[in-house]
Amino acid sequence: MSTSEELHPYLHERRALVESALRDAIPSDWSIPAKLREAAEYSLHAGGKRLRPILVLASAESVAGHADDMLMRAMPFAVAVELVHTYSLIHDDLPAMDNDDFRRGRPTNHKVYGEAMAILAGDGLLTHAFYAASRAVEAGVPAARAVKVMGELARLAGLPGMVGGQADDMLGEQGITTLEQLENIHLHKTSDLIVFSLLAGAHAAEASDSQVEALGLFGRNVGLAFQIQDDILDVTGDEAKLGKSVKSDEKQSKVTYPYLIGLEESRRRVKRLTEEAKEAVASAGLADPRMLLEIADYMVGRDH
Amino acid sequence: MSTSEELHPYLHERRALVESALRDAIPSDWSIPAKLREAAEYSLHAGGKRLRPILVLASAESVAGHADDMLMRAMPFAVAVELVHTYSLIHDDLPAMDNDDFRRGRPTNHKVYGEAMAILAGDGLLTHAFYAASRAVEAGVPAARAVKVMGELARLAGLPGMVGGQADDMLGEQGITTLEQLENIHLHKTSDLIVFSLLAGAHAAEASDSQVEALGLFGRNVGLAFQIQDDILDVTGDEAKLGKSVKSDEKQSKVTYPYLIGLEESRRRVKRLTEEAKEAVASAGLADPRMLLEIADYMVGRDH
């Protein structure tokens, strides 16, 4: 993993901004049953790298340069994508789904608050993502762009997107035999929210159609590379670094990229997809694509 | 129940328009796992009175009069509210929640498709509601109004709204002792989506602030009256007409309005709330509030 000296301070600072925005994401003066609020915030404030919201900000900054008002404009979408990501983890962990007891080293939501409250906390966070996104208008995003982004969130997180990928994964658990099937699951389960992050940042910065397209392609390829890397880490990773049981996929006989095409070919694909992602943004006439290029390397070079 | 000769044809025609829009709600050319699409459509096309979407249309028509283009503008929000209502029924019926095997005389979603698919179908329908609402811009609603409506849907269906009401209901099952607690649950579990329906129609018709407020108040009072009427029907209703087990609330020792204040006082409240609702819209300077006034009587006069 080769990254410049600028990347880590950038990620650190953006993440701090995201954490601050997430703390204010659910208005403190709203009347919400205390247990429900607690369950929602338990998962929302469980840490994590906040990659998706950082990608929203980095995408906006790649288009329009680095300015505080650009971060303000993009932040509602950054919060929205993390709310959606958080809900998806809560519902994925449910007994009827993956039945996981731990997530990021802590008991999963339903282990702490019970299944019913975990379902409702997930429903509430998903719904709230659209409230968060709607705030973009107050932050200066033109209303037509905000509606477009909210529609894209619904599509990419919804039936033809992340939810569809999750259903395919579940339905196919016994029967995945081709790389095409697996790629399709990875694209929807993982890439779609990453694609959304790039599109949302681009629209917040009022990018041109061709810039939106280039950033979307970047998201698709980095997202897929990221998920293949996740498959690789599940075979080779170190348990402490990952904070979950290594080889859990293999134990449950889940089909992964290394299982279907081997470790080396999987690594080659990660590299190729990352290069294609970087080429897409390098030639899109962006104000400053440097951080995006480095984030691409960072995401697929991570060991945790 | 006294309603004019115009109401039933009106409800019949609007319902047919809603059914048609719901059939097209999930684009047929979207790639969605077949079982997931089937599960989502199983519940979406299960019939029902389509009261909420009809209220969206009636609200728009009360503001702007009866014109085809007004129905077109309001329809995306009508579809959105029915998608949210449908998801909420699927999740409410889950084993971890109310654990119901039947809904509208048919097996519940999870009895047919399994728990995991029912959770995902619910998640997908909820998410898709915001895609449906985003289409209002193409139908002629100003983007700023559309964002406002989508934010209101997220608030009224979300943590401080319907999801909060559901959580309160679940948390309070053993401990509700005051009318205030019960009213609070009814307001959020039931009224909030009805309030949304009225607000959405009003915004689709570009209503003034005071009209939006009056229609919201109408929704709040009619929604509460509707839910109290539901409590009353649960004690007095006829099983075949309701399509569910009568007294199921009592069997599960759920606290209802008749349980707390008796049947007669419950009926008086329904009447008073309905009158207040009608007064709010009668004095709001609307183009044609007649159908809304009749729908108020219809909703609380229903015996099924």
Short mmCIF file of N, CA, C and O in Angstrom, two decimals, chain B residues 131-235:
data_model
loop_
_atom_site.label_atom_id
_atom_site.label_comp_id
_atom_site.label_asym_id
_atom_site.label_seq_id
_atom_site.Cartn_x
_atom_site.Cartn_y
_atom_site.Cartn_z
N TYR B 131 -38.08 6.39 -3.77
CA TYR B 131 -37.92 6.47 -5.23
C TYR B 131 -39.23 6.92 -5.86
O TYR B 131 -39.26 7.84 -6.69
N ALA B 132 -40.31 6.29 -5.43
CA ALA B 132 -41.63 6.64 -5.98
C ALA B 132 -41.92 8.13 -5.77
O ALA B 132 -42.37 8.82 -6.69
N ALA B 133 -41.65 8.62 -4.56
CA ALA B 133 -41.92 10.03 -4.27
C ALA B 133 -41.06 10.95 -5.14
O ALA B 133 -41.51 12.02 -5.57
N SER B 134 -39.83 10.53 -5.41
CA SER B 134 -38.92 11.38 -6.20
C SER B 134 -39.43 11.60 -7.62
O SER B 134 -39.05 12.56 -8.29
N ARG B 135 -40.31 10.72 -8.09
CA ARG B 135 -40.87 10.85 -9.43
C ARG B 135 -41.86 12.01 -9.54
O ARG B 135 -42.30 12.35 -10.64
N ALA B 136 -42.22 12.59 -8.41
CA ALA B 136 -43.17 13.71 -8.44
C ALA B 136 -42.64 14.87 -9.27
O ALA B 136 -43.42 15.61 -9.87
N VAL B 137 -41.33 15.03 -9.31
CA VAL B 137 -40.74 16.13 -10.07
C VAL B 137 -41.06 15.97 -11.57
O VAL B 137 -41.47 16.93 -12.23
N GLU B 138 -40.88 14.75 -12.08
CA GLU B 138 -41.23 14.49 -13.49
C GLU B 138 -42.73 14.74 -13.72
O GLU B 138 -43.15 15.07 -14.83
N ALA B 139 -43.54 14.54 -12.67
CA ALA B 139 -44.99 14.71 -12.82
C ALA B 139 -45.42 16.17 -12.68
O ALA B 139 -46.61 16.46 -12.77
N GLY B 140 -44.47 17.06 -12.42
CA GLY B 140 -44.81 18.47 -12.42
C GLY B 140 -44.75 19.17 -11.07
O GLY B 140 -45.03 20.37 -10.97
N VAL B 141 -44.39 18.44 -10.00
CA VAL B 141 -44.28 19.08 -8.68
C VAL B 141 -42.94 19.82 -8.61
O VAL B 141 -41.91 19.25 -8.95
N PRO B 142 -42.94 21.07 -8.15
CA PRO B 142 -41.67 21.79 -8.02
C PRO B 142 -40.70 21.01 -7.12
O PRO B 142 -41.12 20.45 -6.10
N ALA B 143 -39.42 21.00 -7.50
CA ALA B 143 -38.44 20.18 -6.77
C ALA B 143 -38.38 20.54 -5.28
O ALA B 143 -38.24 19.66 -4.43
N ALA B 144 -38.50 21.84 -4.96
CA ALA B 144 -38.42 22.23 -3.55
C ALA B 144 -39.58 21.62 -2.75
O ALA B 144 -39.41 21.21 -1.60
N ARG B 145 -40.77 21.54 -3.36
CA ARG B 145 -41.92 20.90 -2.70
C ARG B 145 -41.67 19.40 -2.55
O ARG B 145 -42.01 18.79 -1.54
N ALA B 146 -41.10 18.80 -3.58
CA ALA B 146 -40.86 17.35 -3.54
C ALA B 146 -39.88 17.00 -2.41
O ALA B 146 -40.10 16.03 -1.66
N VAL B 147 -38.80 17.76 -2.29
CA VAL B 147 -37.84 17.50 -1.20
C VAL B 147 -38.53 17.65 0.15
O VAL B 147 -38.34 16.83 1.06
N LYS B 148 -39.34 18.69 0.28
CA LYS B 148 -40.08 18.92 1.52
C LYS B 148 -40.95 17.71 1.87
O LYS B 148 -40.95 17.22 3.00
N VAL B 149 -41.69 17.22 0.88
CA VAL B 149 -42.58 16.08 1.11
C VAL B 149 -41.77 14.83 1.48
O VAL B 149 -42.14 14.08 2.39
N MET B 150 -40.64 14.61 0.80
CA MET B 150 -39.83 13.44 1.12
C MET B 150 -39.25 13.52 2.53
O MET B 150 -39.16 12.52 3.24
N GLY B 151 -38.87 14.72 2.93
CA GLY B 151 -38.39 14.91 4.30
C GLY B 151 -39.51 14.66 5.31
O GLY B 151 -39.29 14.05 6.37
N GLU B 152 -40.73 15.10 4.99
CA GLU B 152 -41.88 14.88 5.87
C GLU B 152 -42.22 13.39 5.96
O GLU B 152 -42.59 12.89 7.02
N LEU B 153 -42.09 12.69 4.84
CA LEU B 153 -42.34 11.24 4.86
C LEU B 153 -41.35 10.56 5.80
O LEU B 153 -41.71 9.69 6.60
N ALA B 154 -40.08 10.98 5.69
CA ALA B 154 -39.05 10.37 6.54
C ALA B 154 -39.30 10.66 8.02
O ALA B 154 -39.11 9.80 8.88
N ARG B 155 -39.76 11.88 8.30
CA ARG B 155 -40.03 12.25 9.70
C ARG B 155 -41.27 11.54 10.23
O ARG B 155 -41.26 10.92 11.29
N LEU B 156 -42.35 11.57 9.46
CA LEU B 156 -43.62 11.03 9.95
C LEU B 156 -43.66 9.50 9.94
O LEU B 156 -44.40 8.89 10.70
N ALA B 157 -42.87 8.88 9.07
CA ALA B 157 -42.81 7.41 9.05
C ALA B 157 -41.66 6.90 9.91
O ALA B 157 -41.56 5.69 10.15
N GLY B 158 -40.80 7.79 10.38
CA GLY B 158 -39.53 7.36 10.97
C GLY B 158 -39.48 7.31 12.48
O GLY B 158 -40.48 7.04 13.15
N LEU B 159 -38.31 7.59 13.03
CA LEU B 159 -38.05 7.44 14.46
C LEU B 159 -39.02 8.24 15.33
O LEU B 159 -39.51 7.73 16.33
N PRO B 160 -39.32 9.51 14.99
CA PRO B 160 -40.26 10.26 15.83
C PRO B 160 -41.70 10.04 15.39
O PRO B 160 -42.62 10.61 15.98
N GLY B 161 -41.93 9.22 14.36
CA GLY B 161 -43.26 9.02 13.82
C GLY B 161 -43.73 7.58 13.95
O GLY B 161 -43.79 7.03 15.06
N MET B 162 -44.04 6.97 12.83
CA MET B 162 -44.64 5.63 12.84
C MET B 162 -43.75 4.59 13.52
O MET B 162 -44.24 3.78 14.32
N VAL B 163 -42.47 4.59 13.20
CA VAL B 163 -41.57 3.60 13.82
C VAL B 163 -41.51 3.83 15.33
O VAL B 163 -41.53 2.87 16.12
N GLY B 164 -41.47 5.10 15.74
CA GLY B 164 -41.50 5.41 17.17
C GLY B 164 -42.78 4.93 17.83
O GLY B 164 -42.76 4.39 18.94
N GLY B 165 -43.91 5.12 17.16
CA GLY B 165 -45.20 4.66 17.69
C GLY B 165 -45.22 3.15 17.86
O GLY B 165 -45.72 2.61 18.86
N GLN B 166 -44.66 2.46 16.88
CA GLN B 166 -44.59 1.00 16.94
C GLN B 166 -43.71 0.56 18.12
O GLN B 166 -44.06 -0.37 18.84
N ALA B 167 -42.60 1.25 18.31
CA ALA B 167 -41.70 0.91 19.42
C ALA B 167 -42.38 1.17 20.76
O ALA B 167 -42.32 0.35 21.68
N ASP B 168 -43.06 2.31 20.87
CA ASP B 168 -43.78 2.63 22.10
C ASP B 168 -44.85 1.59 22.39
O ASP B 168 -45.05 1.18 23.54
N ASP B 169 -45.55 1.18 21.36
CA ASP B 169 -46.60 0.18 21.51
C ASP B 169 -46.01 -1.11 22.07
O ASP B 169 -46.53 -1.71 23.01
N MET B 170 -44.90 -1.51 21.49
CA MET B 170 -44.25 -2.76 21.89
C MET B 170 -43.67 -2.67 23.29
O MET B 170 -43.85 -3.55 24.11
N LEU B 171 -43.00 -1.54 23.57
CA LEU B 171 -42.38 -1.35 24.88
C LEU B 171 -43.44 -1.22 25.96
O LEU B 171 -43.22 -1.63 27.10
N GLY B 172 -44.59 -0.66 25.59
CA GLY B 172 -45.59 -0.35 26.60
C GLY B 172 -46.62 -1.43 26.81
O GLY B 172 -47.54 -1.25 27.60
N GLU B 173 -46.48 -2.55 26.09
CA GLU B 173 -47.58 -3.51 26.09
C GLU B 173 -48.04 -3.89 27.49
O GLU B 173 -49.22 -4.05 27.73
N GLN B 174 -47.09 -4.02 28.39
CA GLN B 174 -47.51 -4.38 29.76
C GLN B 174 -47.88 -3.15 30.60
O GLN B 174 -48.66 -3.26 31.52
N GLY B 175 -47.36 -1.99 30.22
CA GLY B 175 -47.44 -0.89 31.18
C GLY B 175 -48.28 0.33 30.85
O GLY B 175 -48.14 1.35 31.51
N ILE B 176 -49.14 0.25 29.81
CA ILE B 176 -49.92 1.45 29.48
C ILE B 176 -51.06 1.61 30.48
O ILE B 176 -51.87 0.71 30.67
N THR B 177 -51.11 2.75 31.12
CA THR B 177 -52.17 2.95 32.11
C THR B 177 -52.94 4.24 31.87
O THR B 177 -54.04 4.40 32.36
N THR B 178 -52.37 5.16 31.12
CA THR B 178 -53.07 6.44 30.93
C THR B 178 -53.51 6.62 29.47
O THR B 178 -52.91 6.08 28.55
N LEU B 179 -54.55 7.42 29.33
CA LEU B 179 -55.07 7.73 28.01
C LEU B 179 -54.02 8.50 27.21
O LEU B 179 -53.93 8.37 25.99
N GLU B 180 -53.23 9.31 27.90
CA GLU B 180 -52.21 10.10 27.23
C GLU B 180 -51.19 9.19 26.52
O GLU B 180 -50.80 9.43 25.38
N GLN B 181 -50.76 8.14 27.24
CA GLN B 181 -49.83 7.19 26.63
C GLN B 181 -50.43 6.53 25.41
O GLN B 181 -49.80 6.40 24.37
N LEU B 182 -51.69 6.11 25.55
CA LEU B 182 -52.34 5.40 24.46
C LEU B 182 -52.56 6.34 23.27
O LEU B 182 -52.34 5.95 22.11
N GLU B 183 -52.96 7.57 23.55
CA GLU B 183 -53.17 8.53 22.47
C GLU B 183 -51.87 8.78 21.72
O GLU B 183 -51.85 8.88 20.49
N ASN B 184 -50.79 8.88 22.47
CA ASN B 184 -49.47 9.10 21.86
C ASN B 184 -49.11 7.96 20.90
O ASN B 184 -48.61 8.19 19.80
N ILE B 185 -49.39 6.74 21.31
CA ILE B 185 -49.12 5.58 20.44
C ILE B 185 -49.99 5.63 19.19
O ILE B 185 -49.52 5.46 18.07
N HIS B 186 -51.28 5.90 19.39
CA HIS B 186 -52.20 5.97 18.25
C HIS B 186 -51.78 7.08 17.28
O HIS B 186 -51.82 6.91 16.07
N LEU B 187 -51.40 8.22 17.85
CA LEU B 187 -51.02 9.35 16.99
C LEU B 187 -49.84 8.98 16.10
O LEU B 187 -49.82 9.30 14.92
N HIS B 188 -48.86 8.30 16.69
CA HIS B 188 -47.68 7.98 15.88
C HIS B 188 -47.88 6.73 15.03
O HIS B 188 -47.52 6.70 13.86
N LYS B 189 -48.47 5.69 15.60
CA LYS B 189 -48.64 4.46 14.82
C LYS B 189 -49.57 4.65 13.64
O LYS B 189 -49.39 4.04 12.60
N THR B 190 -50.59 5.47 13.82
CA THR B 190 -51.63 5.56 12.78
C THR B 190 -51.75 6.96 12.17
O THR B 190 -51.73 7.11 10.96
N SER B 191 -51.88 7.97 13.02
CA SER B 191 -52.14 9.30 12.48
C SER B 191 -51.01 9.82 11.62
O SER B 191 -51.25 10.51 10.63
N ASP B 192 -49.78 9.54 12.00
CA ASP B 192 -48.67 10.20 11.31
C ASP B 192 -48.66 9.94 9.81
O ASP B 192 -48.40 10.85 9.02
N LEU B 193 -48.96 8.72 9.38
CA LEU B 193 -48.99 8.44 7.94
C LEU B 193 -50.20 9.11 7.28
O LEU B 193 -50.16 9.46 6.11
N ILE B 194 -51.27 9.26 8.05
CA ILE B 194 -52.46 9.94 7.51
C ILE B 194 -52.18 11.44 7.41
O ILE B 194 -52.53 12.08 6.41
N VAL B 195 -51.52 11.99 8.41
CA VAL B 195 -51.08 13.39 8.33
C VAL B 195 -50.19 13.56 7.09
O VAL B 195 -50.37 14.51 6.32
N PHE B 196 -49.25 12.63 6.92
CA PHE B 196 -48.39 12.73 5.73
C PHE B 196 -49.23 12.77 4.46
O PHE B 196 -48.95 13.57 3.56
N SER B 197 -50.23 11.92 4.36
CA SER B 197 -51.05 11.85 3.15
C SER B 197 -51.64 13.21 2.83
O SER B 197 -51.64 13.66 1.68
N LEU B 198 -52.15 13.86 3.86
CA LEU B 198 -52.77 15.18 3.66
C LEU B 198 -51.73 16.22 3.26
O LEU B 198 -51.94 17.02 2.34
N LEU B 199 -50.59 16.22 3.96
CA LEU B 199 -49.53 17.19 3.65
C LEU B 199 -49.00 17.00 2.23
O LEU B 199 -48.76 17.96 1.50
N ALA B 200 -48.82 15.74 1.85
CA ALA B 200 -48.25 15.45 0.53
C ALA B 200 -49.17 15.94 -0.57
O ALA B 200 -48.73 16.57 -1.54
N GLY B 201 -50.47 15.67 -0.42
CA GLY B 201 -51.43 16.14 -1.42
C GLY B 201 -51.44 17.67 -1.48
O GLY B 201 -51.48 18.26 -2.56
N ALA B 202 -51.38 18.29 -0.31
CA ALA B 202 -51.38 19.75 -0.25
C ALA B 202 -50.17 20.33 -0.99
O ALA B 202 -50.31 21.26 -1.78
N HIS B 203 -49.00 19.77 -0.74
CA HIS B 203 -47.80 20.27 -1.41
C HIS B 203 -47.84 20.00 -2.91
O HIS B 203 -47.37 20.82 -3.71
N ALA B 204 -48.37 18.84 -3.29
CA ALA B 204 -48.47 18.54 -4.73
C ALA B 204 -49.30 19.61 -5.43
O ALA B 204 -49.06 19.95 -6.58
N ALA B 205 -50.29 20.16 -4.70
CA ALA B 205 -51.16 21.18 -5.28
C ALA B 205 -50.66 22.59 -4.95
O ALA B 205 -51.38 23.57 -5.18
N GLU B 206 -49.45 22.68 -4.42
CA GLU B 206 -48.85 23.98 -4.07
C GLU B 206 -49.75 24.81 -3.17
O GLU B 206 -49.97 26.01 -3.40
N ALA B 207 -50.24 24.18 -2.12
CA ALA B 207 -51.09 24.85 -1.14
C ALA B 207 -50.31 25.92 -0.38
O ALA B 207 -49.07 25.85 -0.29
N SER B 208 -51.03 26.88 0.18
CA SER B 208 -50.40 27.89 1.04
C SER B 208 -50.04 27.25 2.39
O SER B 208 -50.54 26.18 2.73
N ASP B 209 -49.19 27.95 3.16
CA ASP B 209 -48.79 27.43 4.47
C ASP B 209 -49.99 27.15 5.36
O ASP B 209 -50.06 26.14 6.06
N SER B 210 -50.98 28.08 5.35
CA SER B 210 -52.12 27.89 6.26
C SER B 210 -53.00 26.73 5.79
O SER B 210 -53.61 26.03 6.61
N GLN B 211 -53.06 26.52 4.48
CA GLN B 211 -53.81 25.35 3.99
C GLN B 211 -53.11 24.05 4.37
O GLN B 211 -53.74 23.08 4.78
N VAL B 212 -51.77 24.03 4.23
CA VAL B 212 -51.01 22.85 4.62
C VAL B 212 -51.27 22.54 6.09
O VAL B 212 -51.52 21.39 6.48
N GLU B 213 -51.27 23.60 6.91
CA GLU B 213 -51.48 23.42 8.35
C GLU B 213 -52.87 22.87 8.64
O GLU B 213 -53.04 21.94 9.45
N ALA B 214 -53.89 23.42 7.98
CA ALA B 214 -55.26 22.97 8.21
C ALA B 214 -55.44 21.51 7.78
O ALA B 214 -56.07 20.71 8.48
N LEU B 215 -54.85 21.17 6.65
CA LEU B 215 -54.96 19.79 6.17
C LEU B 215 -54.21 18.83 7.09
O LEU B 215 -54.64 17.70 7.32
N GLY B 216 -53.08 19.27 7.62
CA GLY B 216 -52.33 18.44 8.58
C GLY B 216 -53.15 18.18 9.84
O GLY B 216 -53.19 17.06 10.35
N LEU B 217 -53.85 19.22 10.32
CA LEU B 217 -54.69 19.07 11.52
C LEU B 217 -55.86 18.12 11.24
O LEU B 217 -56.21 17.28 12.08
N PHE B 218 -56.43 18.26 10.05
CA PHE B 218 -57.48 17.32 9.62
C PHE B 218 -56.95 15.89 9.71
O PHE B 218 -57.59 14.99 10.26
N GLY B 219 -55.76 15.68 9.16
CA GLY B 219 -55.17 14.33 9.16
C GLY B 219 -54.93 13.79 10.56
O GLY B 219 -55.23 12.64 10.86
N ARG B 220 -54.45 14.65 11.43
CA ARG B 220 -54.17 14.24 12.81
C ARG B 220 -55.45 13.78 13.50
O ARG B 220 -55.50 12.74 14.14
N ASN B 221 -56.51 14.58 13.37
CA ASN B 221 -57.75 14.27 14.08
C ASN B 221 -58.49 13.09 13.45
O ASN B 221 -59.01 12.23 14.17
N VAL B 222 -58.54 13.06 12.13
CA VAL B 222 -59.19 11.92 11.48
C VAL B 222 -58.39 10.64 11.75
O VAL B 222 -58.97 9.58 11.99
N GLY B 223 -57.07 10.75 11.72
CA GLY B 223 -56.22 9.57 11.98
C GLY B 223 -56.46 9.02 13.37
O GLY B 223 -56.59 7.80 13.56
N LEU B 224 -56.54 9.92 14.35
CA LEU B 224 -56.78 9.46 15.72
C LEU B 224 -58.18 8.87 15.86
O LEU B 224 -58.36 7.80 16.47
N ALA B 225 -59.16 9.54 15.27
CA ALA B 225 -60.54 9.02 15.31
C ALA B 225 -60.61 7.64 14.65
O ALA B 225 -61.26 6.72 15.16
N PHE B 226 -59.92 7.49 13.55
CA PHE B 226 -59.87 6.24 12.80
C PHE B 226 -59.31 5.11 13.68
O PHE B 226 -59.82 3.99 13.68
N GLN B 227 -58.26 5.43 14.43
CA GLN B 227 -57.63 4.41 15.27
C GLN B 227 -58.50 4.07 16.47
O GLN B 227 -58.58 2.91 16.88
N ILE B 228 -59.16 5.07 17.04
CA ILE B 228 -60.08 4.78 18.16
C ILE B 228 -61.24 3.91 17.65
O ILE B 228 -61.65 2.95 18.29
N GLN B 229 -61.71 4.26 16.43
CA GLN B 229 -62.76 3.45 15.81
C GLN B 229 -62.28 2.00 15.63
O GLN B 229 -63.03 1.05 15.83
N ASP B 230 -61.01 1.84 15.28
CA ASP B 230 -60.43 0.52 15.13
C ASP B 230 -60.45 -0.24 16.46
O ASP B 230 -60.78 -1.43 16.52
N ASP B 231 -60.12 0.48 17.53
CA ASP B 231 -60.20 -0.11 18.88
C ASP B 231 -61.63 -0.56 19.16
O ASP B 231 -61.87 -1.64 19.72
N ILE B 232 -62.59 0.30 18.81
CA ILE B 232 -64.01 0.00 19.06
C ILE B 232 -64.43 -1.23 18.27
O ILE B 232 -65.08 -2.15 18.80
N LEU B 233 -64.04 -1.27 16.99
CA LEU B 233 -64.41 -2.40 16.14
C LEU B 233 -63.80 -3.70 16.65
O LEU B 233 -64.37 -4.78 16.49
N ASP B 234 -62.61 -3.59 17.27
CA ASP B 234 -61.96 -4.79 17.78
C ASP B 234 -62.79 -5.40 18.92
O ASP B 234 -62.69 -6.59 19.18
N VAL B 235 -63.57 -4.56 19.60
CA VAL B 235 -64.40 -5.06 20.69
C VAL B 235 -65.77 -5.50 20.15
O VAL B 235 -66.33 -6.49 20.60
#
